[in-house]
Amino acid sequence: MDNFTFYSPTYFVFGKSTEEQTGELVKKYGGSKVLIHYGGGSVVRSGLLDRVKQSLDQAGIAHVELGGVKASPLSDLVYEGIELARKEKVDFVLAVGGGSVMDSAKGIALGVPYGGDFWDFYCGKQGPVTEALPVGTIVTIAASGSEGSTDSVVTLVTEDGNQYKRCADGDILRPLFAIMNPELMMTLPPYQTASGIADIMAHCMERYFTHSKDVELTDRLLEAVMLTMVKEGRRVMQNPNDYEARANIMWAAMIAQNNSTGVGRAQDWGTHHMDNEIGILYGASHGAGLALLFPYWMEYAMKSQGTDRFVMFANRVWGCQIDFEHPEVTATEGIKAFQSFMRDIGMPTTIGELGGKEEDIPKMVENMFHGAPNHGNFVKLTREIAAEIYKMAL
């Protein structure tokens, strides 16, 4: 096991109707004027936004709001939020929504006290983040785990129309509190639910495939989360109103990404970086892109890095019997079992299903490596390797 530090200050409030505690939690953590940040749509239609504002009013907390967050949040709205927060002298940012809303809120929070361009933290000019407004979250989608993580992922749109999806991080970006009510997810479309399941499993797999030795505890924790997702994922796809399945998935999303399962081990994240380009070019959800890419990344990684990890994955997560004479057979069975599960819950299994074409690959590789030359750890991706995996996934 490698040396590590771990700091996780988030206060989690989990269960039915917990959004009614929003006002008292903001007050508890020192907020006096809040920027409510959200996407729109279901947050408004369901009455959640009104319930949140009512709770803030009852606690005597002033508030302004900024909606309009879309999937893969854009820098333009973050700039707008920073300007609004400064103008209104906001001292707390409240994200109401899923991972995109939380990531955008964190971008605003780090940008307000910073004298330069907030994008400096995403493009590598500055970092990690050490100063930001406090952030609280009300989670409506189980997927990103941003309610417990140090990360914020935002997409910059340049004047020439290019888009670059990049990440900023820092312990200061972990939300001070996270309200998690599984009931809020019951109206999600099946595709969004499935995308969340894929995202959660991908967060586990980015940590699971490692060259670090003697990490038995976190191996087993990661396997437990993945096994839970397979069981509860099937349940919730059959019955979207299954509260207990939703609850297990919601907590699994946080556990998968707050890094308690990743300490002491080298992590990969190359597949996430490859998926960023699929989301930008074809508009696929983050989970959908990860679902289709991972089997091809695993196929490449198995051949270049050996079968040991993949045999363990196949046996412990998917119940495949180990063929000790031909371990590659077992490893391949595990990869196919993962791909089959993704297909069963409605995720794509090829880039072609999204309209992808081979002539798009050079553009995807160029954007992926623009200003970010290093990707991956278990497999250290080069431009050539990334292009090969994209081709395999067509």
CSV table of C-alpha atoms in Angstrom, one decimal, residues 29-291:
chain,number,residue,atom,x,y,z
A,29,TYR,CA,-22.0,26.3,8.3
A,30,GLY,CA,-21.9,30.0,8.4
A,31,GLY,CA,-23.9,31.0,5.3
A,32,SER,CA,-25.9,34.3,5.4
A,33,LYS,CA,-26.5,34.9,1.6
A,34,VAL,CA,-26.7,31.9,-0.7
A,35,LEU,CA,-26.3,31.5,-4.5
A,36,ILE,CA,-28.7,28.6,-5.4
A,37,HIS,CA,-27.3,26.9,-8.5
A,38,TYR,CA,-29.3,24.4,-10.5
A,39,GLY,CA,-30.1,23.2,-14.0
A,40,GLY,CA,-33.8,23.5,-14.4
A,41,GLY,CA,-36.4,21.1,-15.6
A,42,SER,CA,-37.3,18.6,-12.9
A,43,VAL,CA,-35.8,20.6,-10.0
A,44,VAL,CA,-38.4,23.3,-10.8
A,45,ARG,CA,-41.3,21.0,-11.9
A,46,SER,CA,-41.1,18.7,-8.9
A,47,GLY,CA,-41.3,21.7,-6.5
A,48,LEU,CA,-37.8,20.9,-5.0
A,49,LEU,CA,-36.5,24.4,-5.8
A,50,ASP,CA,-39.5,26.0,-4.0
A,51,ARG,CA,-39.0,23.7,-1.0
A,52,VAL,CA,-35.4,24.7,-0.8
A,53,LYS,CA,-36.1,28.4,-1.0
A,54,GLN,CA,-38.8,28.0,1.6
A,55,SER,CA,-36.4,26.3,4.0
A,56,LEU,CA,-33.9,29.1,3.5
A,57,ASP,CA,-36.5,31.7,4.1
A,58,GLN,CA,-37.6,30.1,7.3
A,59,ALA,CA,-34.0,30.1,8.5
A,60,GLY,CA,-33.6,33.8,7.6
A,61,ILE,CA,-31.0,33.1,4.8
A,62,ALA,CA,-31.1,35.5,1.9
A,63,HIS,CA,-30.6,34.0,-1.5
A,64,VAL,CA,-30.2,34.6,-5.2
A,65,GLU,CA,-30.4,32.0,-7.9
A,66,LEU,CA,-28.7,31.0,-11.1
A,67,GLY,CA,-30.2,28.1,-13.2
A,68,GLY,CA,-29.3,26.8,-16.7
A,69,VAL,CA,-26.6,24.2,-16.0
A,70,LYS,CA,-26.5,21.6,-18.7
A,71,ALA,CA,-24.8,18.3,-18.9
A,72,SER,CA,-21.0,18.8,-19.0
A,73,PRO,CA,-21.2,22.3,-17.5
A,74,LEU,CA,-19.8,25.1,-19.6
A,75,SER,CA,-17.4,27.8,-18.5
A,76,ASP,CA,-19.7,30.6,-19.7
A,77,LEU,CA,-22.2,29.9,-16.9
A,78,VAL,CA,-19.4,29.6,-14.3
A,79,TYR,CA,-18.1,33.1,-15.4
A,80,GLU,CA,-21.7,34.4,-15.0
A,81,GLY,CA,-22.1,32.8,-11.6
A,82,ILE,CA,-18.8,34.3,-10.4
A,83,GLU,CA,-19.9,37.8,-11.5
A,84,LEU,CA,-23.3,37.4,-9.9
A,85,ALA,CA,-21.9,36.0,-6.6
A,86,ARG,CA,-19.4,38.9,-6.3
A,87,LYS,CA,-22.1,41.5,-7.2
A,88,GLU,CA,-24.6,40.1,-4.6
A,89,LYS,CA,-21.9,39.5,-2.0
A,90,VAL,CA,-22.8,35.8,-1.7
A,91,ASP,CA,-20.9,33.9,1.0
A,92,PHE,CA,-22.2,30.3,0.3
A,93,VAL,CA,-22.9,28.3,-2.9
A,94,LEU,CA,-25.7,25.7,-2.8
A,95,ALA,CA,-25.9,23.2,-5.7
A,96,VAL,CA,-29.3,21.6,-6.3
A,97,GLY,CA,-29.0,18.9,-8.9
A,98,GLY,CA,-26.6,16.2,-10.2
A,99,GLY,CA,-22.9,16.1,-10.9
A,100,SER,CA,-22.9,18.8,-13.6
A,101,VAL,CA,-24.6,21.3,-11.2
A,102,MET,CA,-22.2,20.4,-8.4
A,103,ASP,CA,-19.2,20.8,-10.6
A,104,SER,CA,-20.4,24.2,-11.9
A,105,ALA,CA,-21.1,25.3,-8.4
A,106,LYS,CA,-17.6,24.4,-7.3
A,107,GLY,CA,-16.2,26.3,-10.3
A,108,ILE,CA,-18.1,29.4,-9.1
A,109,ALA,CA,-17.0,28.9,-5.5
A,110,LEU,CA,-13.3,28.7,-6.4
A,111,GLY,CA,-13.6,31.6,-8.8
A,112,VAL,CA,-15.1,34.2,-6.5
A,113,PRO,CA,-12.1,34.8,-4.2
A,114,TYR,CA,-9.5,34.2,-7.0
A,115,GLY,CA,-8.0,37.3,-8.6
A,116,GLY,CA,-7.4,35.7,-12.0
A,117,ASP,CA,-9.3,33.6,-14.5
A,118,PHE,CA,-11.0,30.6,-12.7
A,119,TRP,CA,-9.9,28.4,-15.7
A,120,ASP,CA,-6.3,28.7,-14.4
A,121,PHE,CA,-7.2,25.9,-12.0
A,122,TYR,CA,-8.6,23.6,-14.8
A,123,CYS,CA,-5.8,24.1,-17.4
A,124,GLY,CA,-3.0,23.5,-14.9
A,125,LYS,CA,-1.7,27.0,-14.5
A,126,GLN,CA,-2.8,27.0,-10.8
A,127,GLY,CA,-3.6,24.2,-8.4
A,128,PRO,CA,-4.7,22.5,-6.3
A,129,VAL,CA,-7.4,24.9,-5.1
A,130,THR,CA,-6.8,26.2,-1.6
A,131,GLU,CA,-9.4,29.0,-1.3
A,132,ALA,CA,-13.1,28.9,-2.2
A,133,LEU,CA,-16.5,29.9,-1.0
A,134,PRO,CA,-18.2,27.1,1.1
A,135,VAL,CA,-20.4,24.7,-0.9
A,136,GLY,CA,-23.4,22.7,0.1
A,137,THR,CA,-25.3,20.2,-2.1
A,138,ILE,CA,-28.7,18.7,-2.6
A,139,VAL,CA,-28.2,15.6,-4.7
A,140,THR,CA,-30.8,14.6,-7.3
A,141,ILE,CA,-28.9,12.1,-9.4
A,142,ALA,CA,-26.7,9.2,-8.1
A,143,ALA,CA,-23.7,9.2,-10.5
A,144,SER,CA,-20.7,11.6,-10.2
A,145,GLY,CA,-20.2,11.4,-6.4
A,146,SER,CA,-19.3,15.1,-6.5
A,147,GLU,CA,-21.2,15.6,-3.3
A,148,GLY,CA,-18.2,14.0,-1.5
A,149,SER,CA,-15.3,14.6,-3.8
A,150,THR,CA,-12.5,17.1,-4.3
A,151,ASP,CA,-13.1,17.5,-8.0
A,152,SER,CA,-14.9,19.9,-10.4
A,153,VAL,CA,-15.1,19.1,-14.1
A,154,VAL,CA,-16.0,22.0,-16.5
A,155,THR,CA,-15.8,22.5,-20.3
A,156,LEU,CA,-14.2,25.6,-21.8
A,157,VAL,CA,-15.6,26.8,-25.1
A,158,THR,CA,-13.0,28.7,-27.0
A,159,GLU,CA,-13.6,31.5,-29.6
A,160,ASP,CA,-12.8,29.1,-32.4
A,161,GLY,CA,-15.5,26.7,-31.2
A,162,ASN,CA,-13.2,24.0,-29.7
A,163,GLN,CA,-14.2,22.5,-26.3
A,164,TYR,CA,-11.9,21.3,-23.7
A,165,LYS,CA,-13.2,19.4,-20.7
A,166,ARG,CA,-10.8,19.6,-17.7
A,167,CYS,CA,-10.7,19.1,-14.0
A,168,ALA,CA,-9.8,21.2,-11.0
A,169,ASP,CA,-9.4,19.7,-7.5
A,170,GLY,CA,-8.6,20.5,-3.9
A,171,ASP,CA,-9.8,19.4,-0.5
A,172,ILE,CA,-11.5,22.8,-0.1
A,173,LEU,CA,-13.9,21.8,-2.8
A,174,ARG,CA,-15.4,19.0,-0.8
A,175,PRO,CA,-18.9,20.2,0.0
A,176,LEU,CA,-19.5,21.0,3.7
A,177,PHE,CA,-22.8,19.2,3.6
A,178,ALA,CA,-24.7,16.9,1.3
A,179,ILE,CA,-28.4,16.4,1.5
A,180,MET,CA,-29.3,13.0,-0.1
A,181,ASN,CA,-32.9,12.0,-0.5
A,182,PRO,CA,-33.3,8.9,-2.7
A,183,GLU,CA,-37.0,9.9,-3.4
A,184,LEU,CA,-35.7,12.7,-5.5
A,185,MET,CA,-34.4,10.2,-8.1
A,186,MET,CA,-37.6,8.3,-8.6
A,187,THR,CA,-38.7,10.5,-11.6
A,188,LEU,CA,-35.4,10.1,-13.5
A,189,PRO,CA,-35.7,8.7,-17.0
A,190,PRO,CA,-34.3,5.1,-17.3
A,191,TYR,CA,-31.4,6.3,-19.5
A,192,GLN,CA,-30.2,8.8,-16.8
A,193,THR,CA,-30.5,6.1,-14.1
A,194,ALA,CA,-28.5,3.7,-16.2
A,195,SER,CA,-25.9,6.3,-17.0
A,196,GLY,CA,-25.5,6.9,-13.3
A,197,ILE,CA,-25.0,3.2,-12.6
A,198,ALA,CA,-22.3,3.1,-15.3
A,199,ASP,CA,-20.6,6.2,-13.9
A,200,ILE,CA,-20.4,4.7,-10.4
A,201,MET,CA,-18.9,1.4,-11.7
A,202,ALA,CA,-16.4,3.4,-13.8
A,203,HIS,CA,-15.2,5.3,-10.7
A,204,CYS,CA,-14.6,2.0,-9.0
A,205,MET,CA,-12.8,0.5,-12.0
A,206,GLU,CA,-10.5,3.5,-12.4
A,207,ARG,CA,-9.2,2.7,-8.9
A,208,TYR,CA,-9.4,-1.1,-9.2
A,209,PHE,CA,-7.0,-1.5,-12.1
A,210,THR,CA,-3.7,-0.6,-10.4
A,211,HIS,CA,-0.1,-1.7,-10.2
A,212,SER,CA,0.0,-1.0,-6.4
A,213,LYS,CA,0.6,-4.1,-4.3
A,214,ASP,CA,-1.1,-5.4,-1.2
A,215,VAL,CA,-4.2,-3.2,-1.3
A,216,GLU,CA,-6.6,-6.0,-0.3
A,217,LEU,CA,-8.9,-3.8,1.8
A,218,THR,CA,-9.6,-1.3,-0.9
A,219,ASP,CA,-9.8,-4.1,-3.5
A,220,ARG,CA,-12.6,-5.6,-1.4
A,221,LEU,CA,-14.3,-2.3,-0.8
A,222,LEU,CA,-14.3,-1.6,-4.6
A,223,GLU,CA,-15.7,-5.0,-5.3
A,224,ALA,CA,-18.4,-4.5,-2.8
A,225,VAL,CA,-19.6,-1.3,-4.4
A,226,MET,CA,-19.5,-2.9,-7.9
A,227,LEU,CA,-21.4,-6.0,-6.7
A,228,THR,CA,-24.0,-3.7,-5.1
A,229,MET,CA,-24.4,-1.8,-8.4
A,230,VAL,CA,-25.0,-5.0,-10.3
A,231,LYS,CA,-27.7,-6.2,-7.9
A,232,GLU,CA,-29.4,-2.8,-7.2
A,233,GLY,CA,-28.9,-1.6,-10.7
A,234,ARG,CA,-31.0,-4.5,-12.0
A,235,ARG,CA,-33.6,-3.9,-9.3
A,236,VAL,CA,-34.0,-0.2,-10.0
A,237,MET,CA,-34.2,-0.6,-13.8
A,238,GLN,CA,-37.1,-3.0,-13.2
A,239,ASN,CA,-38.8,-0.8,-10.6
A,240,PRO,CA,-37.8,2.9,-10.6
A,241,ASN,CA,-39.8,3.5,-7.4
A,242,ASP,CA,-37.8,1.0,-5.4
A,243,TYR,CA,-36.7,3.2,-2.5
A,244,GLU,CA,-34.2,0.8,-1.0
A,245,ALA,CA,-32.5,0.2,-4.4
A,246,ARG,CA,-32.3,3.9,-5.0
A,247,ALA,CA,-30.9,4.4,-1.5
A,248,ASN,CA,-28.1,1.8,-2.0
A,249,ILE,CA,-27.2,3.3,-5.4
A,250,MET,CA,-27.2,6.8,-4.0
A,251,TRP,CA,-24.8,6.0,-1.2
A,252,ALA,CA,-22.6,3.8,-3.5
A,253,ALA,CA,-22.1,6.9,-5.8
A,254,MET,CA,-20.6,8.8,-2.9
A,255,ILE,CA,-18.5,6.0,-1.7
A,256,ALA,CA,-17.2,5.3,-5.2
A,257,GLN,CA,-15.9,8.9,-5.6
A,258,ASN,CA,-15.0,10.4,-2.2
A,259,ASN,CA,-11.7,8.3,-2.5
A,260,SER,CA,-12.1,6.2,0.6
A,261,THR,CA,-11.8,3.3,-1.8
A,262,GLY,CA,-8.8,4.7,-3.6
A,263,VAL,CA,-6.3,5.6,-0.9
A,264,GLY,CA,-3.0,4.0,-0.9
A,265,ARG,CA,-3.2,2.8,-4.5
A,266,ALA,CA,-2.2,4.3,-7.9
A,267,GLN,CA,-5.3,5.1,-10.0
A,268,ASP,CA,-5.7,5.3,-13.8
A,269,TRP,CA,-8.4,7.7,-15.1
A,270,GLY,CA,-7.3,7.4,-18.7
A,271,THR,CA,-10.7,6.1,-19.8
A,272,HIS,CA,-12.4,9.1,-18.2
A,273,HIS,CA,-10.2,11.4,-20.3
A,274,MET,CA,-11.0,9.5,-23.4
A,275,ASP,CA,-14.7,9.7,-22.6
A,276,ASN,CA,-14.6,13.5,-22.3
A,277,GLU,CA,-14.1,13.7,-26.1
A,278,ILE,CA,-17.0,11.3,-26.8
A,279,GLY,CA,-19.3,13.5,-24.6
A,280,ILE,CA,-18.1,16.7,-26.4
A,281,LEU,CA,-18.4,15.3,-29.9
A,282,TYR,CA,-21.5,13.2,-29.7
A,283,GLY,CA,-23.4,14.6,-26.7
A,284,ALA,CA,-23.4,11.2,-24.9
A,285,SER,CA,-23.9,11.2,-21.2
A,286,HIS,CA,-20.7,10.7,-19.1
A,287,GLY,CA,-21.9,7.3,-18.0
A,288,ALA,CA,-22.8,6.1,-21.5
A,289,GLY,CA,-19.4,7.0,-22.9
A,290,LEU,CA,-17.6,5.2,-20.0
A,291,ALA,CA,-19.9,2.1,-20.4
